[in-house]
């Protein structure tokens, strides 16, 4: 087969969950697909269209899902793999690339497109002000695929250099202690009053956003639907009359602190 | 005035520049505004609508633009301030918050909403694969509002801890040497063959995306429309038959490296 004969694979970011975040580009790619793959609850967000097959799978099966989607596309089918948020941020795009690199040559010949979406940290930040308004990091707290010592090293590096830190995958049933450990680690670098934002299910009907201080963060409930943003020493809270406070990190950093 | 009597201010992310990236939420907010504020070329992307006033300003006038928009909204007007990409990432959201914190009480009483958009690093990453598929940082190379020593410290921290690094604002006419200096700094931490992605005007008709190695990056042209992604030691390039290569960072990190 020449590349032109191959199927097409679109790796599509759905954004935080409500259709108002879905870009026209993503919507077009979903409408054009003959087969849809994804984690079940994400697939459920995509409206049913006649003639499309749907292939839901479990949350922890990214590798198998990626391989199944590539195999299907290599048969000449127009396939879309969906991710919540942005597929390139702790989601399906890297899993697809991993399988493309190691799989059959025909998978590398496919017409693959990655379609960005609003990732959770942007949605949570927008709900509360501008906590990511200065330099920041995005770090997954899952140690399923990396050693916990590496997470600790990155927390140290980011906090001591003054980055705001967005924590993806803070807690799961199989990882009960890691989030508390991470917060304790960050308390070694940052003042107790540092603002910490918890955004759960942002963009969905059961959305919850709260701001606590770093010394109360370890005791604040979080789960796999929660995105946590830990401020830097520069992050500020604006009290407002009759409205919830805003949190932001100023654009200006006057000196090398810490 | 009670809060209900005040105007409304929406800080709206336009995404990378083409309407296919504009979320329905952003489109709705733009349509509802009576007055639009923004950097001229960003405002030019918004379709003209009857009855809307437009207030373009220069790129380096974020503070004055934020104050003008807040003043206008506090008069009871529905105002939208536009940003390219996401307003919360090195853009107008932090400038609005700064003015809200220090300005008149009536500005803090306003109904302010921040509407996320596809920020440049997500758009560039999607064009090339999944370079942000593992832990990463976003860092502005502009030293207009922070000392260059702080930028260097953050480059050291991020590269030595294995973060992929997205560099915003790499070069401007007033900042000719900073990008080369940053790349030299990163060469002290990363191998010469580390992939570096240059994405210019992504999502626009004159889009250019290229991949070079770290040892060639300092000599690669960049400007204020360029977003640069510097890989980590783990970032990989996939050669493809008859297609451009993909770049991605695997989800798995086996050990604490460097």
Short mmCIF file of C-alpha atoms in Angstrom, two decimals:
data_model
loop_
_atom_site.label_atom_id
_atom_site.label_comp_id
_atom_site.label_asym_id
_atom_site.label_seq_id
_atom_site.Cartn_x
_atom_site.Cartn_y
_atom_site.Cartn_z
CA UNK A 1 0.00 0.00 0.00
CA UNK A 2 1.12 3.54 -0.61
CA UNK A 3 0.33 6.06 2.11
CA UNK A 4 -2.66 7.31 0.12
CA UNK A 5 -4.28 3.86 0.31
CA UNK A 6 -4.06 3.67 4.09
CA UNK A 7 -6.70 4.54 6.59
CA UNK A 8 -6.62 7.64 8.72
CA UNK A 9 -6.26 7.90 12.46
CA UNK A 10 -7.32 11.04 14.32
CA UNK A 11 -6.39 11.37 17.99
CA UNK A 12 -9.00 13.84 19.23
CA UNK A 13 -9.11 16.02 22.34
CA UNK A 14 -12.62 16.43 23.72
CA UNK A 15 -11.69 19.12 26.24
CA UNK A 16 -13.06 19.09 29.80
CA UNK A 17 -16.37 17.42 29.07
CA UNK A 18 -19.01 19.89 27.94
CA UNK A 19 -19.68 20.45 24.21
CA UNK A 20 -18.98 24.16 24.68
CA UNK A 21 -15.25 23.28 24.92
CA UNK A 22 -15.16 21.03 21.84
CA UNK A 23 -13.34 22.78 18.98
CA UNK A 24 -14.85 22.75 15.48
CA UNK A 25 -11.74 20.84 14.32
CA UNK A 26 -12.41 18.06 16.86
CA UNK A 27 -16.11 17.98 16.00
CA UNK A 28 -15.32 17.59 12.29
CA UNK A 29 -12.88 14.74 12.95
CA UNK A 30 -15.42 12.91 15.13
CA UNK A 31 -18.10 13.26 12.46
CA UNK A 32 -15.76 11.90 9.77
CA UNK A 33 -14.73 8.75 11.67
CA UNK A 34 -16.13 5.33 10.83
CA UNK A 35 -14.88 3.85 14.12
CA UNK A 36 -14.43 5.47 17.54
CA UNK A 37 -12.09 4.20 20.25
CA UNK A 38 -11.66 5.47 23.79
CA UNK A 39 -12.18 5.12 27.51
CA UNK A 40 -15.89 4.39 27.96
CA UNK A 41 -16.93 7.58 29.81
CA UNK A 42 -15.11 9.74 27.24
CA UNK A 43 -16.77 7.93 24.32
CA UNK A 44 -20.12 8.50 26.01
CA UNK A 45 -19.59 12.25 25.51
CA UNK A 46 -19.54 11.86 21.73
CA UNK A 47 -23.00 12.04 20.10
CA UNK A 48 -24.02 8.82 18.33
CA UNK A 49 -23.87 9.01 14.54
CA UNK A 50 -25.31 6.49 12.10
CA UNK A 51 -22.80 4.06 10.62
CA UNK A 52 -20.11 4.58 13.26
CA UNK A 53 -18.83 1.67 15.31
CA UNK A 54 -17.83 2.34 18.93
CA UNK A 55 -15.09 0.52 20.80
CA UNK A 56 -15.00 1.50 24.49
CA UNK A 57 -12.25 0.20 26.74
CA UNK A 58 -11.11 0.50 30.33
CA UNK A 59 -9.11 3.43 31.71
CA UNK A 60 -5.89 1.50 32.23
CA UNK A 61 -5.73 -0.09 28.78
CA UNK A 62 -4.17 2.77 26.79
CA UNK A 63 -1.60 0.55 25.10
CA UNK A 64 -4.06 -2.11 24.01
CA UNK A 65 -6.54 0.57 22.89
CA UNK A 66 -3.86 2.34 20.83
CA UNK A 67 -2.85 -0.92 19.13
CA UNK A 68 -6.45 -1.85 18.36
CA UNK A 69 -7.13 1.57 16.84
CA UNK A 70 -3.94 1.47 14.72
CA UNK A 71 -4.75 -2.05 13.50
CA UNK A 72 -8.24 -0.95 12.52
CA UNK A 73 -6.99 2.17 10.72
CA UNK A 74 -4.34 0.13 8.86
CA UNK A 75 -7.21 -1.88 7.35
CA UNK A 76 -8.21 1.33 5.54
CA UNK A 77 -10.77 2.62 8.05
CA UNK A 78 -11.18 6.21 9.22
CA UNK A 79 -10.62 5.83 12.98
CA UNK A 80 -10.83 8.38 15.80
CA UNK A 81 -9.37 7.81 19.26
CA UNK A 82 -10.79 10.19 21.85
CA UNK A 83 -9.14 11.65 24.94
CA UNK A 84 -10.59 13.88 27.61
CA UNK A 85 -8.82 17.24 27.67
CA UNK A 86 -5.88 17.35 25.26
CA UNK A 87 -4.64 14.03 23.84
CA UNK A 88 -1.02 15.20 24.08
CA UNK A 89 -1.05 15.82 27.86
CA UNK A 90 -0.92 12.59 29.89
CA UNK A 91 -3.32 10.97 27.44
CA UNK A 92 -3.65 8.91 24.26
CA UNK A 93 -1.26 10.69 21.86
CA UNK A 94 1.91 9.31 23.49
CA UNK A 95 0.38 5.82 23.69
CA UNK A 96 -0.37 5.96 19.95
CA UNK A 97 3.19 7.12 19.18
CA UNK A 98 4.67 4.34 21.31
CA UNK A 99 2.75 1.71 19.37
CA UNK A 100 3.54 3.37 16.01
CA UNK A 101 7.26 3.27 16.78
CA UNK A 102 7.37 -0.41 17.73
CA UNK A 103 4.50 -1.82 15.65
CA UNK A 104 4.32 -2.96 12.01
CA UNK A 105 5.62 -0.68 9.24
CA UNK A 106 2.03 -0.19 7.99
CA UNK A 107 1.19 1.68 11.21
CA UNK A 108 3.95 4.22 10.52
CA UNK A 109 2.58 4.71 7.01
CA UNK A 110 -0.83 5.79 8.32
CA UNK A 111 -2.18 9.30 7.98
CA UNK A 112 -2.23 10.21 11.68
CA UNK A 113 -3.44 13.57 12.97
CA UNK A 114 -3.49 14.85 16.54
CA UNK A 115 -6.24 17.33 17.36
CA UNK A 116 -5.62 19.47 20.44
CA UNK A 117 -8.16 20.15 23.16
CA UNK A 118 -8.52 22.25 26.31
CA UNK A 119 -6.48 20.33 28.86
CA UNK A 120 -7.65 20.19 32.49
CA UNK A 121 -5.12 22.67 33.90
CA UNK A 122 -6.28 25.38 31.47
CA UNK A 123 -9.94 24.77 32.34
CA UNK A 124 -9.32 24.80 36.09
CA UNK A 125 -7.09 27.86 35.86
CA UNK A 126 -9.76 29.73 33.90
CA UNK A 127 -12.38 29.00 36.58
CA UNK A 128 -10.33 30.70 39.29
CA UNK A 129 -8.37 33.50 37.59
CA UNK A 130 -4.86 33.14 36.21
CA UNK A 131 -2.77 30.85 38.44
CA UNK A 132 -0.73 29.75 35.38
CA UNK A 133 -0.01 33.35 34.40
CA UNK A 134 3.73 32.91 35.02
CA UNK A 135 6.13 29.99 34.41
CA UNK A 136 4.60 26.62 35.34
CA UNK A 137 5.00 22.83 35.15
CA UNK A 138 2.60 19.98 34.50
CA UNK A 139 3.43 16.81 36.40
CA UNK A 140 1.56 13.51 36.65
CA UNK A 141 1.57 12.11 40.18
CA UNK A 142 0.98 8.58 38.90
CA UNK A 143 3.91 6.31 39.64
CA UNK A 144 2.52 3.47 37.55
CA UNK A 145 4.99 4.26 34.76
CA UNK A 146 7.82 6.06 36.60
CA UNK A 147 9.50 5.64 39.97
CA UNK A 148 8.17 7.75 42.84
CA UNK A 149 11.70 9.07 43.47
CA UNK A 150 11.55 10.77 40.07
CA UNK A 151 8.26 12.46 40.99
CA UNK A 152 9.86 13.74 44.21
CA UNK A 153 12.89 15.02 42.36
CA UNK A 154 10.67 16.92 39.93
CA UNK A 155 8.55 18.38 42.73
CA UNK A 156 11.75 19.63 44.39
CA UNK A 157 13.10 21.09 41.14
CA UNK A 158 9.85 22.82 40.19
CA UNK A 159 8.96 24.27 43.59
CA UNK A 160 12.47 25.48 44.42
CA UNK A 161 12.80 27.25 41.06
CA UNK A 162 9.48 29.08 41.50
CA UNK A 163 7.31 27.25 38.97
CA UNK A 164 3.59 26.96 39.64
CA UNK A 165 2.81 23.21 39.51
CA UNK A 166 -0.23 21.57 37.91
CA UNK A 167 -0.66 18.05 39.31
CA UNK A 168 -2.45 15.56 37.05
CA UNK A 169 -3.75 12.18 38.36
CA UNK A 170 -3.27 13.16 42.01
CA UNK A 171 -5.03 10.16 43.59
CA UNK A 172 -6.46 6.82 42.52
CA UNK A 173 -7.71 3.78 44.45
CA UNK A 174 -4.38 2.04 43.80
CA UNK A 175 -2.33 5.15 44.75
CA UNK A 176 -3.70 6.39 48.09
CA UNK A 177 -0.60 7.95 49.71
CA UNK A 178 1.22 9.66 46.85
CA UNK A 179 -0.73 12.94 46.92
CA UNK A 180 -0.20 13.49 50.65
CA UNK A 181 3.47 12.67 50.23
CA UNK A 182 3.78 15.18 47.37
CA UNK A 183 2.12 17.94 49.39
CA UNK A 184 4.43 17.25 52.36
CA UNK A 185 7.37 17.45 49.96
CA UNK A 186 6.18 20.80 48.61
CA UNK A 187 5.77 22.15 52.18
CA UNK A 188 9.54 21.88 52.44
CA UNK A 189 9.84 24.51 49.70
CA UNK A 190 6.78 26.75 49.99
CA UNK A 191 5.06 28.76 52.77
CA UNK A 192 2.02 27.18 54.52
CA UNK A 193 -0.26 29.88 53.09
CA UNK A 194 0.61 29.11 49.44
CA UNK A 195 -2.70 28.86 47.52
CA UNK A 196 -3.66 25.40 46.23
CA UNK A 197 -6.56 24.98 43.80
CA UNK A 198 -8.62 21.81 43.54
CA UNK A 199 -10.69 21.53 40.37
CA UNK A 200 -12.93 18.48 40.07
CA UNK A 201 -15.02 17.60 37.00
CA UNK A 202 -14.58 21.13 35.63
CA UNK A 203 -16.90 21.73 32.71
CA UNK A 204 -19.33 19.07 33.89
CA UNK A 205 -22.57 19.35 35.84
CA UNK A 206 -20.94 18.20 39.10
CA UNK A 207 -18.04 20.68 38.83
CA UNK A 208 -16.33 21.69 42.10
CA UNK A 209 -13.53 24.24 42.41
CA UNK A 210 -12.01 25.22 45.74
CA UNK A 211 -8.96 27.08 47.02
CA UNK A 212 -7.17 25.99 50.18
CA UNK A 213 -3.74 26.73 51.66
CA UNK A 214 -0.81 24.37 51.25
CA UNK A 215 -0.96 23.33 54.91
CA UNK A 216 -4.57 22.17 54.43
CA UNK A 217 -4.06 20.59 51.00
CA UNK A 218 -3.11 17.06 52.08
CA UNK A 219 -6.42 16.72 53.97
CA UNK A 220 -8.49 17.99 51.02
CA UNK A 221 -10.30 15.23 49.06
CA UNK A 222 -9.06 14.52 45.53
CA UNK A 223 -9.56 11.73 43.01
CA UNK A 224 -8.77 10.87 39.38
CA UNK A 225 -11.19 13.57 38.18
CA UNK A 226 -9.33 16.23 40.16
CA UNK A 227 -6.65 18.56 38.83
CA UNK A 228 -4.61 20.34 41.51
CA UNK A 229 -2.67 23.57 40.94
CA UNK A 230 -0.09 24.44 43.60
CA UNK A 231 0.89 28.09 43.50
CA UNK A 232 4.40 29.53 43.75
CA UNK A 233 5.59 32.03 46.34
CA UNK A 234 4.33 34.74 44.00
CA UNK A 235 0.75 33.42 43.60
CA UNK A 236 -1.87 35.75 45.06
CA UNK A 237 -5.52 35.62 46.15
CA UNK A 238 -7.86 38.55 45.42
CA UNK A 239 -10.83 38.87 47.79
CA UNK A 240 -13.95 40.21 46.06
CA UNK A 241 -17.13 41.76 47.48
CA UNK A 242 -20.02 39.32 47.01
CA UNK A 243 -17.99 37.02 44.76
CA UNK A 244 -15.61 34.11 45.14
CA UNK A 245 -11.91 35.01 45.33
CA UNK A 246 -9.63 34.99 42.29
CA UNK A 247 -6.19 33.37 42.30
CA UNK A 248 -3.43 34.52 39.96
CA UNK A 249 0.32 34.53 39.50
CA UNK A 250 1.67 37.94 38.43
CA UNK A 251 3.59 38.27 35.18
CA UNK A 252 6.36 40.10 36.99
CA UNK A 253 9.00 38.29 39.07
CA UNK A 254 11.28 40.85 40.65
CA UNK A 255 14.07 38.70 42.02
CA UNK A 256 15.48 35.22 42.30
CA UNK A 257 13.67 34.01 45.40
CA UNK A 258 13.82 30.93 47.66
CA UNK B 1 -23.83 49.36 42.62
CA UNK B 2 -24.48 45.77 43.64
CA UNK B 3 -22.62 43.12 41.66
CA UNK B 4 -25.75 42.43 39.60
CA UNK B 5 -25.71 46.01 38.29
CA UNK B 6 -22.14 45.83 37.05
CA UNK B 7 -20.96 45.09 33.58
CA UNK B 8 -19.39 41.83 32.58
CA UNK B 9 -15.83 41.19 31.45
CA UNK B 10 -14.93 38.06 29.50
CA UNK B 11 -11.26 37.28 28.92
CA UNK B 12 -11.41 35.09 25.84
CA UNK B 13 -8.88 32.67 24.37
CA UNK B 14 -8.96 32.60 20.57
CA UNK B 15 -6.65 29.59 20.21
CA UNK B 16 -3.88 29.48 17.61
CA UNK B 17 -5.54 31.64 14.98
CA UNK B 18 -7.88 29.65 12.78
CA UNK B 19 -11.63 29.52 13.53
CA UNK B 20 -11.43 25.70 13.68
CA UNK B 21 -9.72 26.07 17.08
CA UNK B 22 -12.23 28.54 18.55
CA UNK B 23 -14.41 26.83 21.16
CA UNK B 24 -18.20 27.37 21.12
CA UNK B 25 -17.87 28.96 24.58
CA UNK B 26 -15.42 31.55 23.23
CA UNK B 27 -17.56 32.20 20.17
CA UNK B 28 -20.63 32.80 22.34
CA UNK B 29 -18.75 35.25 24.56
CA UNK B 30 -17.43 37.19 21.57
CA UNK B 31 -20.93 37.44 20.10
CA UNK B 32 -22.36 38.71 23.41
CA UNK B 33 -19.83 41.52 23.88
CA UNK B 34 -20.65 45.16 23.22
CA UNK B 35 -16.98 46.17 23.25
CA UNK B 36 -13.88 44.21 22.21
CA UNK B 37 -10.35 44.91 23.44
CA UNK B 38 -7.11 43.27 22.36
CA UNK B 39 -3.82 43.37 20.52
CA UNK B 40 -4.69 44.53 16.99
CA UNK B 41 -3.78 41.36 15.04
CA UNK B 42 -5.76 39.22 17.51
CA UNK B 43 -8.82 41.47 17.27
CA UNK B 44 -8.56 41.20 13.48
CA UNK B 45 -9.33 37.47 13.82
CA UNK B 46 -12.75 38.19 15.35
CA UNK B 47 -15.55 38.61 12.78
CA UNK B 48 -17.12 42.08 12.80
CA UNK B 49 -20.59 42.19 14.36
CA UNK B 50 -23.04 45.09 14.19
CA UNK B 51 -23.15 47.29 17.28
CA UNK B 52 -19.79 46.20 18.69
CA UNK B 53 -17.06 48.74 19.34
CA UNK B 54 -13.45 47.61 18.82
CA UNK B 55 -10.46 48.89 20.79
CA UNK B 56 -7.16 47.59 19.38
CA UNK B 57 -3.90 48.30 21.14
CA UNK B 58 -0.22 47.52 20.81
CA UNK B 59 1.40 44.25 21.89
CA UNK B 60 3.32 45.69 24.82
CA UNK B 61 0.40 47.55 26.39
CA UNK B 62 -1.22 44.70 28.35
CA UNK B 63 -1.53 46.71 31.57
CA UNK B 64 -3.10 49.75 29.94
CA UNK B 65 -5.40 47.53 27.86
CA UNK B 66 -6.54 45.62 30.96
CA UNK B 67 -7.29 48.87 32.82
CA UNK B 68 -9.22 50.33 29.88
CA UNK B 69 -11.32 47.17 29.54
CA UNK B 70 -12.07 47.04 33.29
CA UNK B 71 -13.03 50.72 33.32
CA UNK B 72 -15.37 50.19 30.38
CA UNK B 73 -16.97 47.09 31.97
CA UNK B 74 -17.43 48.92 35.28
CA UNK B 75 -19.60 51.42 33.39
CA UNK B 76 -22.08 48.56 32.87
CA UNK B 77 -20.87 47.39 29.46
CA UNK B 78 -20.42 43.79 28.32
CA UNK B 79 -16.71 43.76 27.43
CA UNK B 80 -14.53 41.01 25.93
CA UNK B 81 -10.73 41.08 26.01
CA UNK B 82 -9.19 38.69 23.50
CA UNK B 83 -5.93 36.75 23.72
CA UNK B 84 -4.28 34.51 21.18
CA UNK B 85 -4.04 30.95 22.49
CA UNK B 86 -5.18 30.68 26.09
CA UNK B 87 -5.60 33.92 28.07
CA UNK B 88 -4.18 32.27 31.21
CA UNK B 89 -0.81 31.33 29.67
CA UNK B 90 1.54 34.33 29.30
CA UNK B 91 -1.40 36.44 28.17
CA UNK B 92 -4.17 38.81 29.28
CA UNK B 93 -5.73 36.94 32.23
CA UNK B 94 -2.88 37.74 34.63
CA UNK B 95 -2.79 41.38 33.47
CA UNK B 96 -6.54 41.67 34.19
CA UNK B 97 -6.07 40.12 37.66
CA UNK B 98 -3.20 42.50 38.45
CA UNK B 99 -5.35 45.52 37.65
CA UNK B 100 -8.34 44.08 39.52
CA UNK B 101 -6.27 43.61 42.65
CA UNK B 102 -4.86 47.14 42.71
CA UNK B 103 -7.65 49.10 41.00
CA UNK B 104 -10.91 50.59 42.34
CA UNK B 105 -13.28 48.40 44.39
CA UNK B 106 -15.82 48.49 41.52
CA UNK B 107 -13.41 46.46 39.35
CA UNK B 108 -13.35 43.66 41.93
CA UNK B 109 -17.16 43.65 41.98
CA UNK B 110 -17.35 42.92 38.23
CA UNK B 111 -18.63 39.66 36.82
CA UNK B 112 -15.37 38.45 35.27
CA UNK B 113 -15.08 35.16 33.36
CA UNK B 114 -11.99 33.60 31.85
CA UNK B 115 -12.57 31.43 28.79
CA UNK B 116 -9.78 28.96 28.00
CA UNK B 117 -8.31 28.40 24.56
CA UNK B 118 -5.84 26.10 22.83
CA UNK B 119 -2.46 27.50 23.91
CA UNK B 120 0.47 27.46 21.46
CA UNK B 121 2.36 24.56 23.04
CA UNK B 122 -0.65 22.26 22.65
CA UNK B 123 -1.13 23.27 19.02
CA UNK B 124 2.55 22.83 18.15
CA UNK B 125 2.77 19.52 20.03
CA UNK B 126 -0.27 18.20 18.16
CA UNK B 127 1.33 19.03 14.79
CA UNK B 128 4.35 16.86 15.47
CA UNK B 129 3.14 13.97 17.68
CA UNK B 130 3.22 14.00 21.47
CA UNK B 131 6.35 15.78 22.73
CA UNK B 132 4.42 16.87 25.88
CA UNK B 133 3.32 13.29 26.60
CA UNK B 134 5.33 13.21 29.83
CA UNK B 135 6.03 15.82 32.54
CA UNK B 136 6.76 19.27 31.09
CA UNK B 137 7.23 22.97 31.85
CA UNK B 138 6.13 26.16 30.14
CA UNK B 139 8.59 29.02 30.45
CA UNK B 140 8.56 32.49 28.93
CA UNK B 141 11.99 33.57 27.71
CA UNK B 142 11.06 37.23 27.98
CA UNK B 143 13.13 39.03 30.58
CA UNK B 144 11.05 42.19 30.34
CA UNK B 145 9.30 41.34 33.62
CA UNK B 146 11.80 39.04 35.37
CA UNK B 147 15.58 38.93 35.67
CA UNK B 148 17.46 36.78 33.16
CA UNK B 149 19.16 34.95 36.06
CA UNK B 150 15.75 33.58 37.07
CA UNK B 151 15.18 32.26 33.55
CA UNK B 152 18.56 30.52 33.67
CA UNK B 153 17.80 29.01 37.06
CA UNK B 154 14.49 27.65 35.78
CA UNK B 155 16.10 26.23 32.62
CA UNK B 156 18.64 24.43 34.84
CA UNK B 157 15.96 23.09 37.18
CA UNK B 158 13.65 21.90 34.41
CA UNK B 159 16.27 20.28 32.16
CA UNK B 160 18.17 18.56 34.96
CA UNK B 161 14.96 17.07 36.39
CA UNK B 162 13.91 15.65 33.00
CA UNK B 163 11.02 17.98 32.14
CA UNK B 164 10.29 18.69 28.48
CA UNK B 165 10.39 22.50 28.12
CA UNK B 166 8.01 24.67 26.09
CA UNK B 167 9.60 28.08 25.47
CA UNK B 168 7.18 30.96 24.90
CA UNK B 169 8.34 34.35 23.52
CA UNK B 170 11.76 33.00 22.47
CA UNK B 171 12.97 36.05 20.53
CA UNK B 172 11.91 39.63 19.90
CA UNK B 173 13.60 42.61 18.28
CA UNK B 174 14.45 43.95 21.74
CA UNK B 175 15.68 40.55 23.00
CA UNK B 176 18.10 39.21 20.36
CA UNK B 177 20.52 37.11 22.46
CA UNK B 178 18.33 35.43 25.07
CA UNK B 179 17.24 32.45 22.97
CA UNK B 180 20.79 31.50 21.99
CA UNK B 181 21.88 31.87 25.59
CA UNK B 182 19.03 29.61 26.74
CA UNK B 183 19.91 26.91 24.20
CA UNK B 184 23.58 27.04 25.26
CA UNK B 185 22.45 26.66 28.86
CA UNK B 186 20.32 23.62 27.98
CA UNK B 187 23.26 22.04 26.13
CA UNK B 188 24.95 21.79 29.51
CA UNK B 189 22.19 19.39 30.61
CA UNK B 190 21.02 17.56 27.48
CA UNK B 191 22.68 15.55 24.67
CA UNK B 192 23.40 17.35 21.35
CA UNK B 193 20.88 15.10 19.54
CA UNK B 194 17.93 16.09 21.81
CA UNK B 195 14.97 16.94 19.51
CA UNK B 196 13.90 20.60 19.43
CA UNK B 197 10.64 21.60 17.71
CA UNK B 198 10.07 25.03 16.20
CA UNK B 199 6.42 25.85 15.54
CA UNK B 200 5.72 29.18 13.86
CA UNK B 201 2.24 30.58 13.20
CA UNK B 202 0.67 27.17 13.82
CA UNK B 203 -2.95 27.13 12.74
CA UNK B 204 -2.42 29.98 10.29
CA UNK B 205 -1.85 29.95 6.54
CA UNK B 206 1.90 30.58 6.90
CA UNK B 207 2.40 27.77 9.44
CA UNK B 208 5.90 26.28 9.69
CA UNK B 209 6.88 23.36 11.92
CA UNK B 210 10.37 21.90 11.94
CA UNK B 211 12.45 19.56 14.09
CA UNK B 212 16.17 20.12 14.64
CA UNK B 213 18.67 18.82 17.17
CA UNK B 214 19.70 20.80 20.23
CA UNK B 215 23.15 21.50 18.78
CA UNK B 216 21.52 23.18 15.76
CA UNK B 217 18.77 24.98 17.65
CA UNK B 218 20.57 28.23 18.43
CA UNK B 219 21.12 28.83 14.71
CA UNK B 220 17.48 28.11 13.80
CA UNK B 221 15.39 31.25 13.13
CA UNK B 222 12.69 32.10 15.69
CA UNK B 223 10.55 35.14 16.44
CA UNK B 224 7.62 36.21 18.62
CA UNK B 225 5.27 33.96 16.62
CA UNK B 226 7.43 30.92 17.34
CA UNK B 227 6.89 28.40 20.11
CA UNK B 228 9.86 26.14 20.79
CA UNK B 229 9.64 22.74 22.51
CA UNK B 230 12.92 21.31 23.80
CA UNK B 231 12.71 17.57 24.42
CA UNK B 232 14.05 15.68 27.42
CA UNK B 233 16.55 12.82 27.30
CA UNK B 234 13.56 10.52 26.80
CA UNK B 235 12.05 12.32 23.79
CA UNK B 236 12.11 10.23 20.59
CA UNK B 237 11.80 10.75 16.84
CA UNK B 238 9.87 8.23 14.71
CA UNK B 239 10.90 8.09 11.04
CA UNK B 240 7.97 7.34 8.72
CA UNK B 241 7.91 6.11 5.11
CA UNK B 242 6.73 8.93 2.85
CA UNK B 243 5.70 11.13 5.76
CA UNK B 244 7.33 13.66 8.07
CA UNK B 245 8.75 12.28 11.32
CA UNK B 246 6.81 12.25 14.59
CA UNK B 247 8.30 13.40 17.89
CA UNK B 248 7.03 12.11 21.22
CA UNK B 249 7.98 11.64 24.85
CA UNK B 250 7.05 8.19 26.20
CA UNK B 251 4.72 7.91 29.18
CA UNK B 252 7.18 5.58 30.88
CA UNK B 253 10.30 6.85 32.67
CA UNK B 254 12.28 3.91 33.95
CA UNK B 255 14.82 5.58 36.20
CA UNK B 256 16.06 8.82 37.67
CA UNK B 257 18.37 9.95 34.90
CA UNK B 258 20.96 12.74 34.44
#
